[in-house]
CSV table of C-alpha atoms in Angstrom, one decimal:
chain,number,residue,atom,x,y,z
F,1,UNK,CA,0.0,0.0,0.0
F,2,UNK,CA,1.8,3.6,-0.9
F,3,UNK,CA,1.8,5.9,2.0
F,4,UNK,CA,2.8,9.3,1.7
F,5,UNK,CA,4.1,11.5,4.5
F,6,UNK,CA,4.9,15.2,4.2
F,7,UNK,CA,7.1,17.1,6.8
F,8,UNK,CA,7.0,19.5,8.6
F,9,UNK,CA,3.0,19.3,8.9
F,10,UNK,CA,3.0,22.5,10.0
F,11,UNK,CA,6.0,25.2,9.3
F,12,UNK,CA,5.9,28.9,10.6
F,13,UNK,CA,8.5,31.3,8.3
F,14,UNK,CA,9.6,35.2,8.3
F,15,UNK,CA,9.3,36.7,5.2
F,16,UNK,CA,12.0,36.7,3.8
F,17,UNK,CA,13.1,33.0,4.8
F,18,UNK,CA,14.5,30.0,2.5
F,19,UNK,CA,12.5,27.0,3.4
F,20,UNK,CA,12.0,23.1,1.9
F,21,UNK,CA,9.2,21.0,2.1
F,22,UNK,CA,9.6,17.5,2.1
F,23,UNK,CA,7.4,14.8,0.4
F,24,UNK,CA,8.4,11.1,1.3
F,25,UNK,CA,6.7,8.2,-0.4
F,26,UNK,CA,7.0,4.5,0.1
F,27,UNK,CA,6.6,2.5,-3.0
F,28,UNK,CA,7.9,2.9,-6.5
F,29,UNK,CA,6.2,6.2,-8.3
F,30,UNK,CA,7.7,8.1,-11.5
F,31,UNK,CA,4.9,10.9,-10.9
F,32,UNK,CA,4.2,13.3,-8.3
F,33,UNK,CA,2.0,16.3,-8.3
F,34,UNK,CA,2.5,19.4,-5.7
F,35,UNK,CA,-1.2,21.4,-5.4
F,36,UNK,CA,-2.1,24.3,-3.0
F,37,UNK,CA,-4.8,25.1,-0.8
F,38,UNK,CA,-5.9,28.7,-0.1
F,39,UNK,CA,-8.1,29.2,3.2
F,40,UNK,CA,-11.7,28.3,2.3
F,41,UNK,CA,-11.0,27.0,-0.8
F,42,UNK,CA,-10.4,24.4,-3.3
F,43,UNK,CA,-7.2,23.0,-4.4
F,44,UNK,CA,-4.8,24.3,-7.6
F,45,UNK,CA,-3.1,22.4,-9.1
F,46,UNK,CA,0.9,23.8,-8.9
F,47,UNK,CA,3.2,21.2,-10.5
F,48,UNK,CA,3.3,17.9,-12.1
F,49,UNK,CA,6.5,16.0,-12.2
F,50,UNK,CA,6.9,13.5,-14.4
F,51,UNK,CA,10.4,11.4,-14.1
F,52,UNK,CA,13.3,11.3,-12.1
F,53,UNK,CA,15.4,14.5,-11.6
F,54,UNK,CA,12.6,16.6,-12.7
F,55,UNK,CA,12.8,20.6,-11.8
F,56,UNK,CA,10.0,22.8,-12.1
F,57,UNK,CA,10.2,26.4,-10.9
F,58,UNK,CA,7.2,29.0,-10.8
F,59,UNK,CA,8.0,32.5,-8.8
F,60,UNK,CA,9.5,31.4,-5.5
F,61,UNK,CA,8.7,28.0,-5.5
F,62,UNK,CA,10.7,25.1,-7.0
F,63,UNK,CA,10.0,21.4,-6.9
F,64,UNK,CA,12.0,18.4,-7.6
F,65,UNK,CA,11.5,14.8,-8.1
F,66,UNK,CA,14.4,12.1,-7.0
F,67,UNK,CA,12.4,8.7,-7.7
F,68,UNK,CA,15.2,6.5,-6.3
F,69,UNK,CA,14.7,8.4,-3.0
F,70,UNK,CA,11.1,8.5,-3.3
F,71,UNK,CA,11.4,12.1,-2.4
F,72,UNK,CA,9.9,15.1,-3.7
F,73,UNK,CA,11.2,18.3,-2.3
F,74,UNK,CA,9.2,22.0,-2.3
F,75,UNK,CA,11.5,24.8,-1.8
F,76,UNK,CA,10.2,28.0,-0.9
F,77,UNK,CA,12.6,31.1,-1.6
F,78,UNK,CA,12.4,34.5,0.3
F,79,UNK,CA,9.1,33.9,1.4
F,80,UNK,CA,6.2,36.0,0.9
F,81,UNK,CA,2.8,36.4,3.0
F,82,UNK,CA,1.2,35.8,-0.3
F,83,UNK,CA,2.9,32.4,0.4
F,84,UNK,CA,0.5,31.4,3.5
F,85,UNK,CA,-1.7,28.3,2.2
F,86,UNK,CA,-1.3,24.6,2.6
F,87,UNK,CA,1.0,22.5,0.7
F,88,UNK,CA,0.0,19.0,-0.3
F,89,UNK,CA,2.3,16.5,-3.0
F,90,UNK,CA,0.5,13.3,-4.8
F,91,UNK,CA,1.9,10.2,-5.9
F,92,UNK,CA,0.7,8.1,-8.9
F,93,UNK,CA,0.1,4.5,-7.4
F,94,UNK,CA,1.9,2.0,-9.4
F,95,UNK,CA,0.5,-1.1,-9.4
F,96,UNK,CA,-0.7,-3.9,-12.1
F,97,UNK,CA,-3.9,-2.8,-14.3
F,98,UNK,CA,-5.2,0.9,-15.0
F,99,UNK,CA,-4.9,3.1,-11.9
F,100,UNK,CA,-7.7,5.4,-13.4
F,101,UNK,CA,-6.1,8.9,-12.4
F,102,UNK,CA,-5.9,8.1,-8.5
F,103,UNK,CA,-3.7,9.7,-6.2
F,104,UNK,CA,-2.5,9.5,-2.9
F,105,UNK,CA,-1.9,12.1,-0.6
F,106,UNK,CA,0.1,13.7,1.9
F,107,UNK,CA,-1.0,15.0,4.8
F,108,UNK,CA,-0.8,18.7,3.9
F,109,UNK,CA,2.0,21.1,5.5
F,110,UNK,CA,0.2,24.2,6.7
F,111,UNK,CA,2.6,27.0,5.9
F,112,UNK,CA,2.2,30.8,7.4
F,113,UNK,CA,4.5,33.2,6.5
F,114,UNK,CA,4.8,35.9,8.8
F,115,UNK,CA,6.0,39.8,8.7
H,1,UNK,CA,-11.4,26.1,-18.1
H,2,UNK,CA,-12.7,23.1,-16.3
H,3,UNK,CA,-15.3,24.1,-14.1
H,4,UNK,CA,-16.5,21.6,-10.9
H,5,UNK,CA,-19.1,22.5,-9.0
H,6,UNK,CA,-20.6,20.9,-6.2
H,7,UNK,CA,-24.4,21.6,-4.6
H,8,UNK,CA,-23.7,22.9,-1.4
H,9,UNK,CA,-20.6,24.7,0.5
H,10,UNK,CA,-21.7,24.2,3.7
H,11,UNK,CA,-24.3,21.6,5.3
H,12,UNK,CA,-25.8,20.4,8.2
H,13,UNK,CA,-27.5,17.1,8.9
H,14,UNK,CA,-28.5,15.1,11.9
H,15,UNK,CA,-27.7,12.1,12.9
H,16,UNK,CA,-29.0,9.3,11.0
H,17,UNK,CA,-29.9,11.2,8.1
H,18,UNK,CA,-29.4,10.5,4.5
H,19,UNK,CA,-27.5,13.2,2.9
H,20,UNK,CA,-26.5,13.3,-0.7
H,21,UNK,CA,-23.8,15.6,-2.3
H,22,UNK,CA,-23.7,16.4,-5.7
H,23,UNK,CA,-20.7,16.9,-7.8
H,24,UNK,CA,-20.8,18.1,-11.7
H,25,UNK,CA,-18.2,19.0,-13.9
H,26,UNK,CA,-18.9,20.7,-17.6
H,27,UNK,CA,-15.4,19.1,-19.3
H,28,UNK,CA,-16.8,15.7,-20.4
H,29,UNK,CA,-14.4,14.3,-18.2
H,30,UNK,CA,-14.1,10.4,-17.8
H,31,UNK,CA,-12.8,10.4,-14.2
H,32,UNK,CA,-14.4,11.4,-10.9
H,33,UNK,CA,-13.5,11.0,-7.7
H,34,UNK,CA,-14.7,11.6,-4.0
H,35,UNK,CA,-12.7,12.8,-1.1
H,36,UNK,CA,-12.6,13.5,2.4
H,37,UNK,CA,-10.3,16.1,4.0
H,38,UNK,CA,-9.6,15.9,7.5
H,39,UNK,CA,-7.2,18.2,9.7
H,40,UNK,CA,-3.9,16.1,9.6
H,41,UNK,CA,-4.7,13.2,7.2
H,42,UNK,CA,-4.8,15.0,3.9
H,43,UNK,CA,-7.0,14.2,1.1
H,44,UNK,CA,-8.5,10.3,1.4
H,45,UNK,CA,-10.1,8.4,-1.8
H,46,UNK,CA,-13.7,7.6,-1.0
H,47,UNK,CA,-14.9,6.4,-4.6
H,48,UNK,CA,-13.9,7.1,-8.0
H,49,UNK,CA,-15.5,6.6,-11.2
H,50,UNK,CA,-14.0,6.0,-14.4
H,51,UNK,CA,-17.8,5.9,-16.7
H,52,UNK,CA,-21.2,6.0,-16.2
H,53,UNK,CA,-22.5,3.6,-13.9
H,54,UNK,CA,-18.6,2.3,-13.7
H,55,UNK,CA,-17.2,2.9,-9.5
H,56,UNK,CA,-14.6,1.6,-7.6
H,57,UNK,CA,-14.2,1.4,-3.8
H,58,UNK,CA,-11.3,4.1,-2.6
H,59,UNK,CA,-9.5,3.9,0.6
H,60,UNK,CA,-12.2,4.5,3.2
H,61,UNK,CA,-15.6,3.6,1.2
H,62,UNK,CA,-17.1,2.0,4.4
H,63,UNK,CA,-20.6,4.1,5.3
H,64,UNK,CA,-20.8,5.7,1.7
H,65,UNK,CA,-22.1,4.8,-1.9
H,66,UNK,CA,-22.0,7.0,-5.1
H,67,UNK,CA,-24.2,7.2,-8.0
H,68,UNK,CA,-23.3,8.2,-12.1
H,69,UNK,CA,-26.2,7.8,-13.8
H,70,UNK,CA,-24.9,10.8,-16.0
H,71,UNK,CA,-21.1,11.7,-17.3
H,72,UNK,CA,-21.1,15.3,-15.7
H,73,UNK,CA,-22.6,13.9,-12.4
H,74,UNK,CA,-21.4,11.8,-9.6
H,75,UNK,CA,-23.4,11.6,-6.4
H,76,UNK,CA,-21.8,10.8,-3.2
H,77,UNK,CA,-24.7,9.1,-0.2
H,78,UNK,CA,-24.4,9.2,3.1
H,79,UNK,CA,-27.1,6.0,3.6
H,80,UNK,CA,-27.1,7.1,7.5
H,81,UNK,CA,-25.0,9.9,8.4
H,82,UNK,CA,-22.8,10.1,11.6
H,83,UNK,CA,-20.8,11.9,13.4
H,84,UNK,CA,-17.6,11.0,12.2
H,85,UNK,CA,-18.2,11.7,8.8
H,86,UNK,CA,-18.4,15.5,9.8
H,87,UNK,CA,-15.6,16.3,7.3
H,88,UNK,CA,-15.1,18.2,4.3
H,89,UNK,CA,-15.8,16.9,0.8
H,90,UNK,CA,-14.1,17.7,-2.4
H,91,UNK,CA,-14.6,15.7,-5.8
H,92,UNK,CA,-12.7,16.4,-8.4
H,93,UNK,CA,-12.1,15.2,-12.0
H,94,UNK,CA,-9.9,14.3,-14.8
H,95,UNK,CA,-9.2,12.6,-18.4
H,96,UNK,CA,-7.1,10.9,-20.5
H,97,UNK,CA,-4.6,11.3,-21.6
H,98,UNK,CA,-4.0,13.4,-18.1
H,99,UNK,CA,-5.9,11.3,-16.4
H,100,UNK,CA,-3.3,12.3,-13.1
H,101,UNK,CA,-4.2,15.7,-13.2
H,102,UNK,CA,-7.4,16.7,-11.3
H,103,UNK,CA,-9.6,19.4,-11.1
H,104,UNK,CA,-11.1,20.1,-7.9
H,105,UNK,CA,-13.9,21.5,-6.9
H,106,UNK,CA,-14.8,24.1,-4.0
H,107,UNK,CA,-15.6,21.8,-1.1
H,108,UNK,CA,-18.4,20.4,0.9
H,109,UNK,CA,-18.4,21.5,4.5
H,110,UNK,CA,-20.7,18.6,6.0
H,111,UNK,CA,-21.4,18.8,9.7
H,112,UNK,CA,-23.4,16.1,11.3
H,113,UNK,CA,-25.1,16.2,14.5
């Protein structure tokens, strides 16, 4: 069964701060998916990434994929207020047969980013 | 843009209820799926449907059952609510080739009492 586990759950920055996000997952995945979730709302959809080594980098936030580690990494730069949301990554389940688009995810890491 | 809607934002049934929440999306999507989000434990596969009249059990299925009688539509039931299933709700939807990539909609607040 894949678990995934985020850490930290919950994470408290300055503006202004360098911080990582860390997405561990426990069996073999090639994709991963990092969305955000605004107070009160819905989820968005902030990167896909699709094989081992893969970068993607939008504003102040950059993800990476190492699939031998089973890790996916969020790293916030000079945080911003703007920032303040919660986190979550997804995992593709690999297993025999069609997996029908279904995810797994992490627990969600609260992030506030404070003056 | 893919647009998913669902019937209600916020609810509140009693104990032993039947509650039904609606979810429809306008992209001709294949996929649907149910969630439950819960402080702590993320998002958590209810059901998911693939076609009409096609579902498959989730991770935590036990007390619910869904209905998609129509492409755009996909029902999740609460046969007798309870307390614990005081959660919110989000479905959300996809298709192939992308079949990964969701689209979510705004959320269910469901309290039971």
């Amino acid at each position: 069964e894949l678990k995934v586990e985020q850490n930290p759950l919950f994470l408290s920055m300055q503006e202004g701060k360098n911080y990582t996000i860390y997405c561990n997952y426990s069996t073999t995945s090639d994709r991963l998916y990092w969305y955000r979730q605004d107070p009160g709302k819905s989820l968005e959809s902030l990167f896909v990434l699709l094989s081992n080594g893969a970068v993607k980098q939008e504003g102040r936030l950059m993800a990476s994929l190492d699939t031998k580690a089973r890790l996916s990494t969020l790293h916030i730069t000079a945080a911003v207020h703007d920032l303040s949301a919660t986190y979550f990554c997804a995992v593709v389940p690999v297993a025999g047969g069609t997996s029908y688009g279904k995810l797994t995810f992490g627990q969600g890491t609260i992030l506030t980013v404070h003056p | 843009d893919v647009k998913v809607t669902q019937s209600s934002r916020y609810l509140v049934k009693r104990t032993g209820e039947k509650v039904f929440l609606e979810c429809v999306q306008d992209m001709d999507h294949e996929n649907m799926f149910w969630y439950r989000q819960d402080p702590g434990l993320g998002l958590r596969l209810i059901y998911f449907s693939y076609d009409v009249k096609m579902k498959e059990k989730g991770d935590i299925p036990e007390g619910y059952s869904v209905s998609r009688e129509k492409k755009e539509r996909f029902s999740l039931i609460l046969e007798s609510a309870s307390t614990n299933q005081t959660s919110m709700y989000l479905c959300a939807s996809s298709q192939y080739p992308r079949a990964h990539e969701q689209y979510f909609g705004p959320g269910t607040r469901l309290t039971v009492t």
